[in-house]
CSV table of C-alpha atoms in Angstrom, one decimal:
chain,number,residue,atom,x,y,z
A,233,MET,CA,153.9,104.3,116.9
A,234,THR,CA,153.1,107.5,118.7
A,235,SER,CA,151.3,108.9,115.6
A,236,VAL,CA,149.2,105.7,115.3
A,237,LEU,CA,148.1,106.0,119.0
A,238,LEU,CA,147.3,109.6,118.5
A,239,VAL,CA,145.1,108.9,115.5
A,240,ALA,CA,143.3,106.1,117.4
A,241,LEU,CA,142.7,108.3,120.3
A,242,LEU,CA,141.2,111.0,118.1
A,243,LEU,CA,138.9,108.5,116.5
A,244,LEU,CA,137.7,107.2,119.9
A,245,ILE,CA,136.9,110.6,121.3
A,246,PRO,CA,133.5,111.0,119.4
A,247,VAL,CA,132.6,107.4,120.2
A,248,ILE,CA,133.2,108.1,123.9
A,249,PHE,CA,131.0,111.2,123.7
A,250,LEU,CA,128.2,109.2,122.0
A,251,LEU,CA,128.3,106.4,124.6
A,252,ARG,CA,128.8,108.6,127.6
A,253,ARG,CA,125.8,108.4,129.9
A,254,THR,CA,124.6,111.6,131.4
A,255,LYS,CA,122.3,112.1,134.3
A,256,PRO,CA,118.7,112.1,133.0
A,257,SER,CA,116.7,115.3,133.4
A,258,LYS,CA,113.4,115.2,135.3
A,259,ARG,CA,111.8,117.0,132.3
A,260,VAL,CA,112.8,114.3,129.8
A,261,PRO,CA,110.4,111.3,129.4
A,262,PRO,CA,111.6,107.8,130.2
A,263,GLY,CA,113.0,105.6,127.5
A,264,SER,CA,116.1,105.3,125.4
A,265,LEU,CA,117.2,106.9,122.2
A,266,GLY,CA,119.1,103.7,121.3
A,267,ILE,CA,121.9,103.6,118.7
A,268,PRO,CA,122.6,107.0,117.1
A,269,ILE,CA,120.6,107.6,113.8
A,270,ILE,CA,119.1,104.0,113.9
A,271,GLY,CA,117.4,104.2,117.3
A,272,GLN,CA,114.2,102.1,117.4
A,273,SER,CA,113.6,102.4,113.6
A,274,LEU,CA,114.4,98.8,112.7
A,275,GLY,CA,112.1,97.4,115.4
A,276,LEU,CA,109.2,99.6,114.2
A,277,LEU,CA,109.9,98.7,110.5
A,278,ARG,CA,109.8,95.0,111.3
A,279,ALA,CA,106.6,95.5,113.2
A,280,MET,CA,105.0,97.4,110.3
A,281,ARG,CA,106.0,94.8,107.8
A,282,SER,CA,104.6,91.9,110.0
A,283,ASN,CA,101.4,93.9,110.7
A,284,THR,CA,102.2,94.0,114.4
A,285,ALA,CA,102.8,97.8,114.8
A,286,GLU,CA,99.9,98.2,117.2
A,287,LYS,CA,101.4,95.5,119.5
A,288,TRP,CA,104.8,97.2,119.2
A,289,VAL,CA,103.3,100.5,120.5
A,290,GLU,CA,101.4,98.7,123.3
A,291,ASP,CA,104.5,96.9,124.5
A,292,ARG,CA,106.3,100.3,124.7
A,293,ILE,CA,103.4,101.9,126.6
A,294,ASN,CA,103.4,99.0,129.1
A,295,LYS,CA,107.2,99.4,129.6
A,296,TYR,CA,107.6,103.1,129.8
A,297,GLY,CA,104.1,104.5,130.3
A,298,PRO,CA,101.9,106.8,128.1
A,299,ILE,CA,104.9,109.2,127.5
A,300,SER,CA,108.3,108.0,126.4
A,301,LYS,CA,111.3,109.1,124.3
A,302,LEU,CA,112.8,107.2,121.4
A,303,SER,CA,114.6,107.8,118.1
A,304,LEU,CA,112.9,107.1,114.8
A,305,PHE,CA,114.5,107.6,111.4
A,306,GLY,CA,117.4,109.7,112.7
A,307,THR,CA,115.2,112.1,114.7
A,308,PRO,CA,114.6,112.2,118.5
A,309,THR,CA,110.9,111.5,119.1
A,310,VAL,CA,108.4,111.5,121.9
A,311,LEU,CA,105.6,108.9,121.9
A,312,ILE,CA,102.5,110.1,123.7
A,313,HIS,CA,99.3,108.0,124.2
A,314,GLY,CA,95.8,108.6,125.5
A,315,GLN,CA,92.9,111.0,125.4
A,316,ALA,CA,94.9,113.9,126.8
A,317,ALA,CA,97.6,113.3,124.2
A,318,ASN,CA,95.0,113.4,121.4
A,319,LYS,CA,93.6,116.7,122.7
A,320,PHE,CA,97.1,118.2,123.0
A,321,ILE,CA,97.9,117.3,119.4
A,322,PHE,CA,94.7,118.2,117.7
A,323,ALA,CA,93.6,121.2,119.8
A,324,SER,CA,96.9,123.0,120.0
A,325,GLY,CA,97.5,126.0,117.8
A,326,GLY,CA,100.3,126.3,115.3
A,327,ASP,CA,102.5,128.1,117.8
A,328,THR,CA,102.5,125.2,120.2
A,329,ILE,CA,103.2,122.2,117.9
A,330,VAL,CA,104.1,122.1,114.2
A,331,ASN,CA,103.4,119.2,111.8
A,332,GLN,CA,106.6,117.6,110.7
A,333,GLN,CA,107.4,114.4,108.9
A,334,THR,CA,110.4,112.2,109.2
A,335,GLN,CA,113.7,113.3,107.6
A,336,SER,CA,113.4,110.6,104.9
A,337,ILE,CA,109.9,111.7,103.8
A,338,LYS,CA,110.9,115.3,103.8
A,339,MET,CA,114.0,114.7,101.6
A,340,ILE,CA,112.1,112.4,99.2
A,341,LEU,CA,108.9,114.4,98.8
A,342,GLY,CA,110.5,117.8,99.1
A,343,ASP,CA,110.4,120.6,101.7
A,344,ARG,CA,107.5,122.5,100.0
A,345,ASN,CA,104.9,119.9,100.3
A,346,LEU,CA,101.8,120.5,102.4
A,347,LEU,CA,103.0,118.2,105.3
A,348,GLU,CA,106.1,120.4,105.8
A,349,LEU,CA,104.4,123.8,105.7
A,350,CYS,CA,102.7,125.8,108.5
A,351,GLY,CA,100.9,129.1,109.0
A,352,LYS,CA,100.1,131.1,105.9
A,353,ASP,CA,102.0,128.9,103.5
A,354,HIS,CA,100.1,125.9,104.7
A,355,SER,CA,96.7,127.7,104.3
A,356,ARG,CA,97.7,128.9,100.8
A,357,VAL,CA,98.8,125.5,99.5
A,358,ARG,CA,95.9,123.6,101.2
A,359,GLY,CA,93.4,126.0,99.6
A,360,ALA,CA,95.0,125.4,96.2
A,361,LEU,CA,94.8,121.6,96.5
A,362,VAL,CA,91.2,121.7,97.8
A,363,SER,CA,90.2,123.6,94.7
A,364,PHE,CA,91.1,120.5,92.7
A,365,LEU,CA,88.4,118.6,94.5
A,366,LYS,CA,85.4,120.9,93.8
A,367,PRO,CA,82.2,119.2,92.9
A,368,GLU,CA,82.2,120.5,89.3
A,369,SER,CA,85.8,119.1,88.9
A,370,LEU,CA,84.9,115.7,90.4
A,371,LYS,CA,82.2,115.2,87.7
A,372,GLU,CA,84.9,115.4,85.0
A,373,TYR,CA,87.1,112.9,86.8
A,374,VAL,CA,84.5,110.2,86.8
A,375,GLY,CA,84.7,109.7,83.1
A,376,LYS,CA,88.5,109.4,83.2
A,377,ILE,CA,88.3,106.8,86.1
A,378,ASP,CA,85.7,104.9,84.1
A,379,GLU,CA,87.9,104.7,81.1
A,380,GLU,CA,90.9,103.5,83.1
A,381,VAL,CA,88.8,100.8,84.9
A,382,LYS,CA,87.4,99.5,81.6
A,383,ARG,CA,90.9,99.3,80.0
A,384,HIS,CA,92.3,97.6,83.1
A,385,ILE,CA,89.6,95.0,83.2
A,386,GLN,CA,90.1,94.2,79.5
A,387,MET,CA,93.9,93.9,79.9
A,388,HIS,CA,94.3,92.1,83.2
A,389,TRP,CA,91.0,90.4,84.2
A,390,GLU,CA,89.0,89.2,81.1
A,391,GLY,CA,89.7,85.6,80.3
A,392,LYS,CA,91.8,85.0,83.4
A,393,GLN,CA,91.0,82.1,85.7
A,394,GLN,CA,93.1,83.5,88.5
A,395,VAL,CA,94.5,86.9,89.3
A,396,LYS,CA,96.6,88.5,92.0
A,397,VAL,CA,94.4,91.4,93.2
A,398,LEU,CA,96.7,93.6,95.2
A,399,PRO,CA,99.4,94.1,92.5
A,400,LEU,CA,96.7,94.7,89.9
A,401,MET,CA,95.0,97.2,92.1
A,402,LYS,CA,98.3,99.1,92.6
A,403,THR,CA,98.6,99.2,88.8
A,404,LEU,CA,95.1,100.4,88.4
A,405,THR,CA,95.5,103.1,91.1
A,406,PHE,CA,98.8,104.2,89.6
A,407,ASN,CA,97.2,104.6,86.1
A,408,ILE,CA,94.3,106.6,87.5
A,409,ILE,CA,96.7,108.8,89.5
A,410,CYS,CA,98.7,109.5,86.3
A,411,SER,CA,95.6,110.4,84.4
A,412,LEU,CA,94.0,112.7,87.1
A,413,LEU,CA,97.1,114.4,88.5
A,414,PHE,CA,99.3,114.7,85.4
A,415,GLY,CA,96.9,114.2,82.5
A,416,LEU,CA,99.1,111.4,81.2
A,417,GLU,CA,97.3,108.9,78.9
A,418,SER,CA,98.3,105.3,78.6
A,419,GLY,CA,101.6,105.1,76.8
A,420,LYS,CA,105.4,105.5,77.0
A,421,GLN,CA,105.5,108.7,79.0
A,422,ARG,CA,103.2,107.2,81.7
A,423,ASP,CA,105.2,103.9,81.8
A,424,GLN,CA,108.4,105.9,82.5
A,425,PHE,CA,106.9,106.9,85.9
A,426,MET,CA,106.3,103.3,87.1
A,427,LYS,CA,109.8,102.1,88.1
A,428,PRO,CA,111.0,105.3,89.7
A,429,PHE,CA,107.7,105.7,91.6
A,430,GLN,CA,108.0,102.2,93.0
A,431,ALA,CA,111.6,102.8,94.1
A,432,MET,CA,110.7,106.1,95.6
A,433,ILE,CA,107.9,104.8,97.9
A,434,GLN,CA,110.0,101.9,99.1
A,435,GLY,CA,112.4,104.2,100.8
A,436,MET,CA,110.0,106.6,102.4
A,437,TRP,CA,109.9,104.8,105.7
A,438,SER,CA,113.6,104.1,106.0
A,439,ILE,CA,116.6,105.2,108.1
A,440,PRO,CA,118.0,108.3,106.3
A,441,VAL,CA,121.5,107.0,105.6
A,442,ASN,CA,122.5,108.1,102.1
A,443,ALA,CA,124.7,105.2,101.2
A,444,PRO,CA,124.7,103.5,97.7
A,445,PHE,CA,123.3,100.1,99.0
A,446,THR,CA,120.4,101.5,101.0
A,447,ARG,CA,116.7,101.9,100.0
A,448,TYR,CA,116.9,105.5,101.1
A,449,SER,CA,119.6,106.3,98.6
A,450,ARG,CA,117.7,104.6,95.8
A,451,SER,CA,114.6,106.4,96.8
A,452,LEU,CA,116.3,109.8,96.7
A,453,LYS,CA,117.6,109.1,93.2
A,454,ALA,CA,114.1,108.0,92.1
A,455,SER,CA,112.6,111.1,93.6
A,456,ALA,CA,115.0,113.4,91.7
A,457,ARG,CA,114.1,111.6,88.5
A,458,ILE,CA,110.4,112.0,89.1
A,459,GLN,CA,110.8,115.7,89.9
A,460,ASN,CA,112.6,116.2,86.6
A,461,MET,CA,109.9,114.4,84.7
A,462,LEU,CA,107.2,116.5,86.5
A,463,LYS,CA,109.1,119.7,85.7
A,464,GLU,CA,108.9,118.8,82.0
A,465,ILE,CA,105.1,118.2,82.4
A,466,VAL,CA,104.6,121.5,84.2
A,467,HIS,CA,106.5,123.4,81.5
A,468,GLN,CA,104.5,121.6,78.8
A,469,LYS,CA,101.1,122.4,80.4
A,470,GLN,CA,102.1,125.9,81.1
A,471,ASP,CA,102.8,126.4,77.4
A,472,GLU,CA,99.5,124.8,76.5
A,473,HIS,CA,97.7,127.0,78.9
A,474,GLU,CA,99.3,130.2,77.5
A,475,LYS,CA,98.7,129.2,73.9
A,476,ASN,CA,95.3,127.4,74.0
A,477,GLY,CA,93.8,128.3,77.3
A,478,ALA,CA,93.7,124.6,78.4
A,479,ASN,CA,90.9,123.4,80.7
A,480,SER,CA,92.0,124.2,84.3
A,481,ARG,CA,90.1,121.1,85.6
A,482,GLN,CA,91.5,118.5,83.3
A,483,ASP,CA,94.2,117.4,85.9
A,484,LEU,CA,95.9,118.6,89.1
A,485,ILE,CA,98.9,120.3,87.5
A,486,SER,CA,96.7,122.3,85.1
A,487,CYS,CA,94.4,123.3,88.0
A,488,LEU,CA,97.4,124.6,90.1
A,489,LEU,CA,98.9,126.4,87.2
A,490,SER,CA,95.7,128.2,86.4
A,491,MET,CA,95.4,129.7,89.9
A,492,VAL,CA,96.5,133.3,89.8
A,493,GLU,CA,96.2,136.1,92.4
A,494,ASP,CA,97.2,139.7,91.9
A,495,GLY,CA,98.8,138.7,88.6
A,496,LYS,CA,101.0,136.0,90.1
A,497,GLN,CA,100.6,132.3,90.4
A,498,VAL,CA,99.4,131.2,93.8
A,499,LEU,CA,102.0,128.3,93.9
A,500,THR,CA,105.6,128.3,92.8
A,501,GLU,CA,106.8,125.6,90.4
A,502,LYS,CA,108.6,123.9,93.2
A,503,GLU,CA,105.4,123.8,95.3
A,504,ILE,CA,103.4,122.4,92.4
A,505,ILE,CA,105.9,119.6,91.9
A,506,HIS,CA,106.4,118.7,95.6
A,507,ASN,CA,102.6,118.6,96.2
A,508,ALA,CA,101.9,116.6,93.1
A,509,MET,CA,104.3,114.0,94.5
A,510,LEU,CA,102.6,114.2,97.9
A,511,VAL,CA,99.2,113.6,96.4
A,512,MET,CA,100.6,110.8,94.2
A,513,VAL,CA,102.0,108.9,97.1
A,514,ALA,CA,99.1,109.6,99.5
A,515,GLY,CA,96.5,108.2,97.1
A,516,HIS,CA,98.4,105.1,95.9
A,517,ASP,CA,98.7,102.5,98.7
A,518,THR,CA,95.7,103.6,100.6
A,519,SER,CA,93.3,103.3,97.6
A,520,SER,CA,94.7,100.1,96.3
A,521,ILE,CA,94.6,98.3,99.7
A,522,VAL,CA,91.0,99.4,100.4
A,523,ILE,CA,89.9,98.2,96.9
A,524,THR,CA,91.7,94.9,97.5
A,525,PHE,CA,89.9,94.4,100.9
A,526,VAL,CA,86.6,95.2,99.3
A,527,ILE,CA,87.2,92.5,96.6
A,528,ARG,CA,88.3,90.0,99.2
A,529,LEU,CA,85.2,90.7,101.2
A,530,LEU,CA,82.9,90.2,98.2
A,531,ALA,CA,84.8,87.0,97.2
A,532,ASN,CA,84.6,85.4,100.7
A,533,GLU,CA,81.1,86.6,101.7
A,534,PRO,CA,78.5,85.4,99.0
A,535,ALA,CA,75.6,86.9,100.9
A,536,ILE,CA,77.2,90.4,100.9
A,537,CYS,CA,78.1,90.0,97.2
A,538,ALA,CA,74.5,89.1,96.5
A,539,ASP,CA,73.2,92.1,98.4
A,540,VAL,CA,75.6,94.4,96.4
A,541,LEU,CA,74.4,92.8,93.1
A,542,GLN,CA,70.8,93.2,94.1
A,543,GLY,CA,71.4,96.9,94.9
A,544,ARG,CA,73.1,97.3,91.5
A,545,ASN,CA,70.2,95.7,89.7
A,546,SER,CA,67.7,98.0,91.6
A,547,LYS,CA,69.8,101.0,90.6
A,548,ARG,CA,69.7,99.8,87.0
A,549,GLN,CA,65.9,99.5,87.1
A,550,ALA,CA,65.7,103.0,88.5
A,551,PHE,CA,67.9,104.3,85.7
A,552,GLY,CA,65.6,102.5,83.3
A,553,ARG,CA,62.5,104.2,84.7
A,554,ALA,CA,64.3,107.5,84.5
A,555,SER,CA,65.2,106.9,80.9
A,556,ASN,CA,61.6,106.1,80.0
A,557,MET,CA,60.6,109.4,81.6
A,558,GLY,CA,63.0,111.2,79.4
A,559,ARG,CA,65.6,111.9,82.1
A,560,PRO,CA,69.3,111.8,81.1
A,561,PHE,CA,71.5,109.2,82.6
A,562,LYS,CA,74.9,107.6,82.1
A,563,ASP,CA,75.6,104.0,81.2
A,564,GLU,CA,76.8,101.9,84.0
A,565,VAL,CA,80.0,99.9,83.9
A,566,HIS,CA,79.4,96.1,84.0
A,567,LEU,CA,82.2,93.8,85.1
A,568,GLU,CA,81.9,90.2,84.0
A,569,SER,CA,84.2,87.5,85.5
A,570,SER,CA,85.4,84.5,83.5
A,571,ASN,CA,82.5,82.3,84.8
A,572,GLY,CA,79.9,84.8,83.7
A,573,ASN,CA,79.0,86.1,87.1
A,574,SER,CA,78.9,89.9,87.6
């Protein structure tokens, strides 16, 4: 009996320390850190999923003022609001405030991605990524995007009386990303990325509890699988570059592998993989949602759609005049719906 009570007491000691209230310091903002690890994460996630995150923030500001403390995704956090807060964040040097993501994002995307770096490492990696977006490189990407859009329209839109736009735009964006970032053409190797990628992004904004039944745990496993797949692609492209001198602008990985300074690669293999994952995630939902809203606008506003078509027809006529004058031009992509309207 005595041993049982002793064990119970030992188990209660850490709980007592967690629940013990200390006198708040005058230098700590008002607010509560909530339940350890969980904090206010569940409330914010509910607000984000119901598209009421702005109201969630406003309610907190009304309750605690422009500066308050809370806990999000296992990390103590300070929420600041207003013009002075914006100036402090964006005008402060690297010695005052350092960019840092939530623990879940850091563990899923890797600790060598651009969002986790600062100082010279941040400048080096950022410069390498920017080189992928040079004007001469962008010209080559247009053709790839054009091919992906044509294939997507033929497979998912032509002959259909009704389509679900957002899921299809996510599929299209995913295929374009695989083509531009990894140089993966349509086929088995690209399809292997789809399921682990979806599982990975679902757990990025989650409480970092690595238990088998959580989204975070599934996201970590998916992230590890994607990193292994990317490592194989990096090795494959490195061999191609050494043997055949592959085009450094054909995709992001080839571009990063080709960057050499003083006889050494600018980025390590780990940095290439982590930042490829970052760009992959950053460009997926944002692009697909914007395209979906554009299609929704054109579908619900006939006048705007007519203006867009009129502008397209004017552009086509201008291309025709340029052709007659002997100027080179590229064919446009024409999308026809099932009822024959462009």
